[in-house]
Amino acid sequence: MSANNHYDVIIIGTGAGGGTLAHSLAPSGKKILLLERGDYVPREKDNWDTRAVNVEGKYQTKEVWRDKDGKPLHPHTNYYVGGNTKFYGAALFRLRKEDFGELRHKDGISPSWPLSYDDLEPYYTRAEHLYHVHGQRGEDPTEPYAGVPYPYPAVSHEPRIQKLHDDLEKCGLKPFHVPIGVMLDEQNRHKSPCIRCSTCDGHPCLMYAKSDAQVLCVDPALERDNVTLLTNARVTRLETSPSGREVAKIMVDRNGAVEEYSANFVVVSCGAINSAALLLRSANEHHPSGLANSSGVVGRHYMGHVNSILMAISKEPNPTVFQKTLGLNDYYFGSEEYEYPMGHISFVGKLDAATLSAGAPAIVPGMTLDIMAKHSLDFWLTSEDLPHPDNRITLDSDGNIVLSYKPNNQESHKRLISKLKGLMNSIGCH
Ligand SMILES: Cc1cc2nc3c(=O)[nH]c(=O)nc-3n(C[C@H](O)[C@H](O)[C@H](O)COP(=O)(O)OP(=O)(O)OC[C@H]3O[C@@H](n4cnc5c(N)ncnc54)[C@H](O)[C@@H]3O)c2cc1C
Ligand code: SF4
């Protein structure tokens, strides 16, 4: 292999993990190569078109995975420079201090991490600065301590969400401003890169004002001569040295041609599923179950959360543009009548009729989808699932991804839904 193809560090994948790492390592002057299977998201009007994005899935991979019964799965994942952060909702929470310890859930134990919150606190602070996080400490009853305030003020609630906030407070709850990574300057709207639009969650940002890994990490890292990015470069396999102890070659399919690279350090950061798949796909005589997998744990214990979108419809219209400003964690660790963690409540981006036509919710009598969307508060509810060993990524005989996943811990999620329904009924939304 030519010396030109050898690097100090090769980072596979440019999403939240790989992109952020590239940004941190770039000032070291080390020779760094980023290998990214996707290209830049094309900047075009469809970026902000809910039909193109939510109904047609224009930017999602067309790759087909299989479930454990061999049925096709169409993953809602995106292969681009910046990875899924190009499309994420940019709600940038710290995990709770308790999340790092052992937590008892209805369906079993969520084991403790080998790291504590204290170990990571300084890195959360750095990440919040890098990702321009807006927020207000002291509002969220579950938030862990932080060394410094959020670097930017909380994103304000629009009037309908402020009213909901006030109604929830009257019920004795502690709604809070969701920490959000956007480059928004509410005091100087004419100069603000973010225009506070309705197509943020799930969409790429046409203004490059969302705090994503391409805009804030990869692009600035590439301004340095020591950092190189190859797009459309899918890593197909990691080959080890004859001893089996080092990664000797990184095999890449770049626009249909096979290329080889090597590095002193290789970072696999292609997302939870593709990272496991790459290690499994790299099995050889020294590592018959895949790389780093003598334990058999690679690909196992896959967690996806238990999630729901709940629309609460009231007579009062909801003209909110940017809806994801309010969160509720009062039931995160349980409630007086239920001792197990239930989860978190916040919002998705404002739903419209086009998006609803894809999700087909139960129609409210006398309302069209359009009227429903104009009157709904569109909640996002998320609860923990447990890391079951049979929820796992494997490969089929052609090396394609098989995702076996059976949801668990659903009782707690049902309780969370029921709590929110009760609250909405009490304040006149159904
Ligand atoms: C619609 C949506 C909304 C979300 N909202 C939020 C939110 O509000 N808050 C939050 O915290 N999280 C959110 N998330 C989740 C968040 O985006 C992910 O947790 C995060 O991006 C994961 O980072 P990652 O680096 O592990 O993977 P990714 O960001 O997925 O990056 C992996 C990269 O690896 C590349 N890759 C994969 N395989 C290969 C290969 N073989 N060779 C080369 N490159 C490869 C991919 O193309 C991709 O660029 C959301 C996700 C989605 C899809
Ligand atoms: S302009 Fe602001 S609200 Fe709209 S997509 Fe960009 S970051 Fe999100």
XYZ file of C-alpha atoms and ligand atoms in Angstrom:
491
model
C 0.000 0.000 0.000
C 1.326 3.429 -0.895
C 2.561 5.647 1.967
C 0.016 8.210 0.728
C -2.755 5.870 1.833
C -1.410 5.617 5.381
C -2.762 8.007 8.056
C -2.250 8.646 11.752
C -5.989 8.348 12.333
C -8.831 7.097 10.146
C -12.366 7.898 11.281
C -15.153 5.869 9.671
C -18.409 7.846 9.583
C -18.894 11.614 9.999
C -21.996 11.796 12.242
C -22.328 12.928 15.850
C -19.539 10.562 16.920
C -17.057 10.679 14.020
C -17.620 14.329 13.075
C -17.191 15.566 16.642
C -14.049 13.479 17.115
C -12.582 14.845 13.861
C -13.184 18.388 15.133
C -11.400 17.617 18.415
C -8.434 15.876 16.801
C -7.912 18.292 13.894
C -5.799 20.844 15.882
C -3.354 18.052 16.830
C -1.831 18.281 13.343
C -2.066 14.499 12.938
C -2.777 13.209 9.441
C -6.470 12.357 9.609
C -8.738 10.713 7.020
C -12.534 10.716 7.260
C -14.261 7.951 5.310
C -17.938 8.646 4.714
C -20.225 6.381 2.695
C -22.581 9.236 1.814
C -22.191 12.591 0.099
C -23.151 16.111 1.206
C -26.920 16.549 1.506
C -27.886 18.409 -1.689
C -29.023 21.972 -0.812
C -32.369 22.311 -2.546
C -35.915 23.431 -1.793
C -36.971 19.856 -1.010
C -34.851 20.060 2.174
C -37.786 21.963 3.663
C -40.612 20.176 1.868
C -42.581 18.016 4.318
C -43.946 15.826 1.511
C -40.478 15.103 0.072
C -38.949 14.518 3.502
C -41.696 12.892 5.581
C -43.933 11.255 2.992
C -41.523 10.279 0.197
C -38.486 9.757 2.466
C -36.366 11.406 -0.232
C -33.168 11.554 1.825
C -33.395 8.209 3.623
C -31.255 5.325 2.512
C -32.949 2.966 0.081
C -31.038 0.077 1.664
C -33.280 -2.802 2.763
C -32.545 -4.625 6.020
C -34.403 -7.705 7.309
C -36.105 -8.436 10.595
C -35.587 -11.729 12.432
C -38.308 -13.389 10.319
C -36.677 -12.281 7.082
C -39.252 -9.560 6.395
C -37.901 -6.387 4.742
C -37.165 -3.387 6.986
C -36.780 0.097 5.512
C -34.489 1.891 7.954
C -35.232 5.559 8.660
C -31.564 6.411 8.566
C -29.530 8.859 6.519
C -26.097 8.384 4.956
C -24.564 11.830 4.481
C -21.677 13.971 5.675
C -22.845 14.819 9.215
C -24.779 11.536 9.482
C -28.154 11.650 11.188
C -27.397 15.026 12.774
C -28.294 16.583 9.399
C -31.868 15.472 10.128
C -32.094 15.366 13.894
C -34.284 17.565 16.082
C -31.191 19.006 17.823
C -32.681 18.481 21.314
C -29.361 18.123 23.109
C -29.876 16.700 26.596
C -27.297 15.476 29.057
C -28.104 12.052 30.435
C -29.257 12.225 34.038
C -26.747 11.388 36.785
C -28.926 8.400 37.764
C -28.896 7.078 34.160
C -25.261 6.081 34.649
C -26.084 3.896 37.659
C -28.226 0.797 37.921
C -31.888 1.690 37.369
C -34.838 -0.552 38.170
C -37.444 -0.565 35.414
C -40.756 -2.415 35.290
C -39.309 -5.118 33.023
C -35.937 -5.443 34.757
C -32.643 -3.756 35.547
C -30.852 -1.271 33.340
C -27.252 -1.998 34.357
C -24.814 0.697 35.422
C -22.223 2.147 33.061
C -18.486 1.747 33.681
C -18.378 5.593 33.559
C -20.144 8.033 35.839
C -21.793 11.370 35.091
C -18.910 13.062 36.931
C -16.454 11.574 34.424
C -18.383 13.030 31.496
C -19.530 16.379 32.929
C -16.592 18.410 31.518
C -17.160 16.855 28.077
C -20.866 17.722 28.156
C -19.822 21.322 28.803
C -17.463 21.274 25.807
C -20.082 19.648 23.597
C -22.728 22.217 24.595
C -20.381 24.996 23.535
C -19.430 23.318 20.280
C -23.081 22.568 19.429
C -24.429 26.041 20.427
C -26.900 24.658 22.939
C -29.625 27.025 24.173
C -31.263 26.313 27.522
C -31.980 27.418 31.081
C -30.506 25.493 33.988
C -32.606 24.955 37.113
C -35.988 24.410 35.420
C -35.887 20.670 34.697
C -36.429 18.792 37.986
C -34.278 15.860 36.860
C -31.306 17.723 35.408
C -27.847 16.829 36.707
C -25.448 19.497 38.024
C -23.461 21.443 35.457
C -20.282 23.447 35.944
C -21.436 26.394 33.830
C -24.701 27.838 32.450
C -25.845 26.928 28.959
C -23.821 28.954 26.461
C -26.978 30.464 24.876
C -30.335 31.551 26.371
C -33.317 29.211 26.184
C -35.291 29.290 22.929
C -38.510 31.140 23.821
C -41.938 29.515 23.725
C -44.398 30.787 21.137
C -47.750 31.937 22.672
C -49.623 28.591 22.381
C -46.729 26.700 23.965
C -46.315 29.371 26.655
C -50.020 28.900 27.470
C -49.484 25.143 27.726
C -46.488 25.797 29.972
C -48.652 27.984 32.243
C -51.477 25.393 32.293
C -49.033 22.616 33.221
C -47.553 24.748 35.984
C -51.054 25.303 37.365
C -51.341 21.481 37.540
C -48.278 21.498 39.831
C -45.821 20.287 37.162
C -42.406 21.632 36.171
C -42.313 22.166 32.412
C -38.927 23.396 31.155
C -37.224 24.807 28.075
C -35.745 21.965 26.014
C -32.000 22.381 25.378
C -31.717 22.953 21.628
C -28.731 23.248 19.285
C -29.596 25.952 16.745
C -27.752 29.124 15.773
C -30.629 31.391 16.728
C -30.261 34.972 17.957
C -33.709 36.033 19.139
C -32.484 39.522 20.102
C -31.200 40.222 16.578
C -33.529 38.295 14.318
C -32.312 40.149 11.213
C -28.782 38.847 11.812
C -29.721 35.393 13.098
C -28.571 32.463 10.917
C -31.587 30.458 12.187
C -34.921 31.869 11.026
C -36.948 29.678 13.431
C -38.867 27.749 10.782
C -41.327 24.849 10.987
C -39.142 22.354 9.102
C -36.314 21.625 11.541
C -37.012 18.250 13.174
C -36.405 15.544 10.549
C -35.217 18.022 7.890
C -31.792 19.302 6.876
C -31.335 23.032 7.489
C -31.158 25.071 4.283
C -29.596 27.957 6.258
C -26.827 25.751 7.722
C -28.082 27.083 11.078
C -28.832 23.773 12.785
C -26.019 22.548 15.005
C -25.122 19.496 12.973
C -21.854 17.594 12.711
C -21.170 18.675 9.128
C -21.562 22.418 9.667
C -19.956 22.661 13.112
C -17.379 19.876 13.032
C -16.455 18.374 9.661
C -16.384 21.575 7.603
C -14.225 23.490 10.133
C -11.897 20.463 10.511
C -11.422 20.357 6.727
C -10.071 23.904 6.763
C -6.863 22.366 8.106
C -4.389 20.776 5.696
C -3.954 17.687 7.881
C -7.599 16.577 7.524
C -9.018 14.864 4.422
C -12.562 13.711 3.726
C -13.516 11.067 1.167
C -17.227 10.924 0.392
C -19.069 8.046 -1.269
C -16.437 5.901 0.446
C -18.145 2.940 2.111
C -15.907 0.835 4.328
C -16.716 -2.769 3.493
C -14.277 -4.619 5.708
C -11.426 -4.245 8.188
C -8.594 -6.698 7.571
C -6.239 -7.664 10.358
C -2.488 -8.372 10.309
C -1.380 -12.065 10.180
C -1.289 -12.123 14.007
C -4.878 -10.870 14.047
C -3.951 -8.168 16.569
C -4.020 -4.982 14.465
C -6.238 -3.602 11.742
C -3.861 -3.687 8.778
C -6.150 -2.637 5.933
C -9.381 -0.729 5.597
C -11.208 -1.885 2.483
C -13.309 0.802 0.833
C -15.830 0.799 -1.983
C -15.564 4.317 -3.437
C -17.996 4.959 -6.259
C -17.768 1.271 -7.216
C -13.930 1.041 -7.130
C -12.045 -0.884 -4.421
C -9.489 1.153 -2.447
C -7.278 0.296 0.548
C -6.153 2.517 3.435
C -4.323 2.002 6.711
C -3.804 3.960 9.929
C -2.162 3.847 13.333
C -5.596 4.365 14.892
C -8.887 3.320 13.319
C -12.133 4.700 14.745
C -15.367 2.896 13.885
C -18.143 5.484 14.273
C -20.683 4.498 11.635
C -23.717 4.555 13.938
C -24.840 1.851 16.368
C -26.085 -0.585 13.726
C -23.529 -0.090 10.953
C -20.585 -0.133 13.386
C -21.669 -3.542 14.684
C -22.318 -4.748 11.126
C -18.832 -3.675 10.003
C -17.131 -5.505 12.881
C -19.206 -8.642 12.198
C -18.565 -8.401 8.453
C -14.808 -8.302 9.155
C -14.718 -11.860 10.600
C -11.587 -13.849 9.691
C -9.804 -16.986 10.872
C -8.453 -15.217 13.978
C -11.787 -13.593 14.739
C -14.436 -16.022 13.476
C -17.286 -14.149 15.199
C -16.145 -10.758 13.967
C -13.651 -8.192 15.260
C -13.622 -7.305 18.971
C -16.204 -10.015 19.517
C -14.660 -12.847 21.516
C -17.398 -12.038 24.075
C -20.150 -12.464 21.473
C -21.584 -9.119 22.595
C -20.994 -7.112 19.388
C -24.416 -6.263 17.939
C -26.310 -7.512 20.995
C -28.350 -5.520 23.551
C -29.654 -3.194 20.838
C -31.895 -0.481 22.308
C -34.312 1.689 20.356
C -36.460 3.328 23.081
C -40.247 3.002 23.204
C -41.574 6.055 21.362
C -44.945 7.568 20.467
C -46.292 10.711 18.899
C -49.491 11.855 20.586
C -51.646 14.580 19.047
C -53.781 16.540 21.508
C -56.481 18.455 19.671
C -58.150 21.454 21.192
C -60.650 24.013 19.924
C -57.883 26.543 20.284
C -55.710 26.747 17.127
C -51.993 26.024 17.423
C -50.224 28.398 15.007
C -46.806 27.587 16.539
C -43.968 27.514 13.998
C -41.114 26.063 16.081
C -42.813 23.757 18.548
C -39.949 21.834 20.160
C -39.293 24.276 22.983
C -41.116 22.635 25.911
C -40.294 19.458 27.812
C -41.743 17.640 30.824
C -39.695 15.252 32.945
C -41.955 15.032 36.014
C -42.562 11.326 35.320
C -39.044 10.502 34.140
C -38.254 8.464 37.269
C -41.854 7.462 38.085
C -44.691 8.986 40.053
C -46.376 8.626 43.427
C -48.481 5.722 42.200
C -45.923 4.054 39.901
C -42.421 3.356 41.201
C -40.682 2.768 37.860
C -39.276 5.302 35.384
C -41.873 6.280 32.762
C -39.912 8.593 30.503
C -39.816 11.989 28.905
C -42.417 14.174 27.180
C -41.618 16.901 24.673
C -42.644 17.839 21.135
C -41.985 16.867 17.545
C -41.795 19.561 14.870
C -45.239 20.986 14.067
C -47.176 18.377 12.097
C -48.969 19.395 8.901
C -51.586 17.701 6.718
C -48.994 16.243 4.298
C -47.077 14.578 7.133
C -50.288 13.334 8.748
C -51.372 11.750 5.459
C -48.327 9.453 5.758
C -48.970 8.593 9.421
C -52.776 8.222 9.022
C -53.940 9.057 12.562
C -57.545 8.354 13.600
C -59.592 11.185 12.133
C -61.463 13.374 14.619
C -65.144 13.457 13.486
C -65.903 16.655 11.586
C -62.229 17.535 11.036
C -60.009 17.204 7.995
C -56.308 16.381 8.426
C -55.566 20.025 7.737
C -57.882 21.273 10.487
C -56.543 18.645 12.899
C -52.976 19.776 12.192
C -53.913 23.411 12.758
C -55.358 22.608 16.196
C -53.014 19.932 17.493
C -50.237 19.941 20.048
C -47.895 17.248 18.738
C -46.182 15.514 21.643
C -43.195 13.181 21.557
C -43.080 10.576 24.296
C -40.052 8.425 24.845
C -39.385 5.716 27.461
C -36.398 3.496 28.070
C -36.269 -0.040 26.771
C -33.979 -2.637 28.328
C -30.811 -4.017 26.726
C -32.039 -7.545 25.969
C -29.307 -9.803 24.500
C -31.657 -11.146 21.801
C -32.334 -7.654 20.488
C -29.415 -7.630 18.134
C -27.769 -6.962 14.794
C -26.581 -9.927 12.767
C -25.799 -10.453 9.074
C -27.520 -12.687 6.549
C -25.537 -14.973 4.241
C -25.006 -12.058 1.795
C -23.629 -9.807 4.557
C -26.819 -7.706 4.734
C -28.071 -6.322 8.045
C -30.628 -8.296 10.058
C -32.177 -6.402 12.982
C -33.953 -8.602 15.538
C -35.899 -6.417 17.913
C -38.749 -7.230 20.273
C -39.968 -4.166 22.210
C -39.937 -4.365 26.005
C -40.762 -2.189 29.016
C -43.975 -1.089 27.294
C -46.061 -0.877 30.447
C -44.111 2.198 31.592
C -44.667 3.844 28.213
C -48.390 3.131 28.333
C -48.490 4.757 31.779
C -46.707 7.824 30.390
C -49.267 8.100 27.565
C -52.082 7.763 30.046
C -50.567 10.464 32.280
C -50.341 12.870 29.353
C -53.890 12.084 28.204
C -55.140 12.781 31.734
C -53.289 16.090 31.819
C -54.615 17.127 28.401
C -58.189 16.283 29.385
C -57.825 18.375 32.501
C -56.767 21.417 30.438
C -59.317 20.942 27.642
C -57.353 19.090 24.929
C -58.383 15.591 23.748
C -35.139 12.334 12.499
C -34.163 12.196 13.635
C -34.287 13.051 14.739
C -33.394 12.933 15.805
N -33.467 13.845 16.826
C -32.557 13.827 17.818
C -32.548 14.838 18.814
O -33.368 15.755 18.791
N -31.619 14.766 19.788
C -30.662 13.777 19.805
O -29.805 13.771 20.713
N -30.630 12.810 18.863
C -31.546 12.827 17.871
N -31.500 11.869 16.880
C -30.489 10.801 16.980
C -29.099 11.296 16.556
O -29.161 11.877 15.283
C -28.147 10.083 16.557
O -28.155 9.506 17.854
C -26.712 10.467 16.220
O -26.652 11.101 14.971
C -25.845 9.192 16.223
O -24.525 9.539 15.927
P -23.515 8.473 15.308
O -22.248 9.182 15.026
O -23.489 7.277 16.182
O -24.204 7.989 13.943
P -24.682 8.812 12.673
O -24.949 10.236 13.008
O -25.753 8.025 12.040
O -23.381 8.807 11.750
C -22.868 7.619 11.201
C -22.169 7.966 9.892
O -21.478 6.807 9.430
C -21.660 6.686 8.026
N -21.458 5.262 7.704
C -22.249 4.217 8.033
N -21.698 3.056 7.598
C -20.535 3.393 6.996
C -19.516 2.640 6.352
N -19.576 1.290 6.271
N -18.455 3.309 5.791
C -18.378 4.679 5.877
N -19.325 5.430 6.483
C -20.368 4.797 7.049
C -23.076 7.195 7.802
O -23.299 7.598 6.461
C -23.136 8.366 8.781
O -22.682 9.567 8.184
C -32.379 11.932 15.792
C -32.268 11.075 14.681
C -33.124 11.212 13.622
C -32.971 10.291 12.428
S -33.589 27.773 10.184
Fe -33.479 27.227 12.366
S -35.423 26.195 12.812
Fe -35.164 26.208 10.553
S -34.131 24.245 10.067
Fe -32.553 25.801 10.343
S -31.943 25.607 12.483
Fe -33.919 24.596 12.283
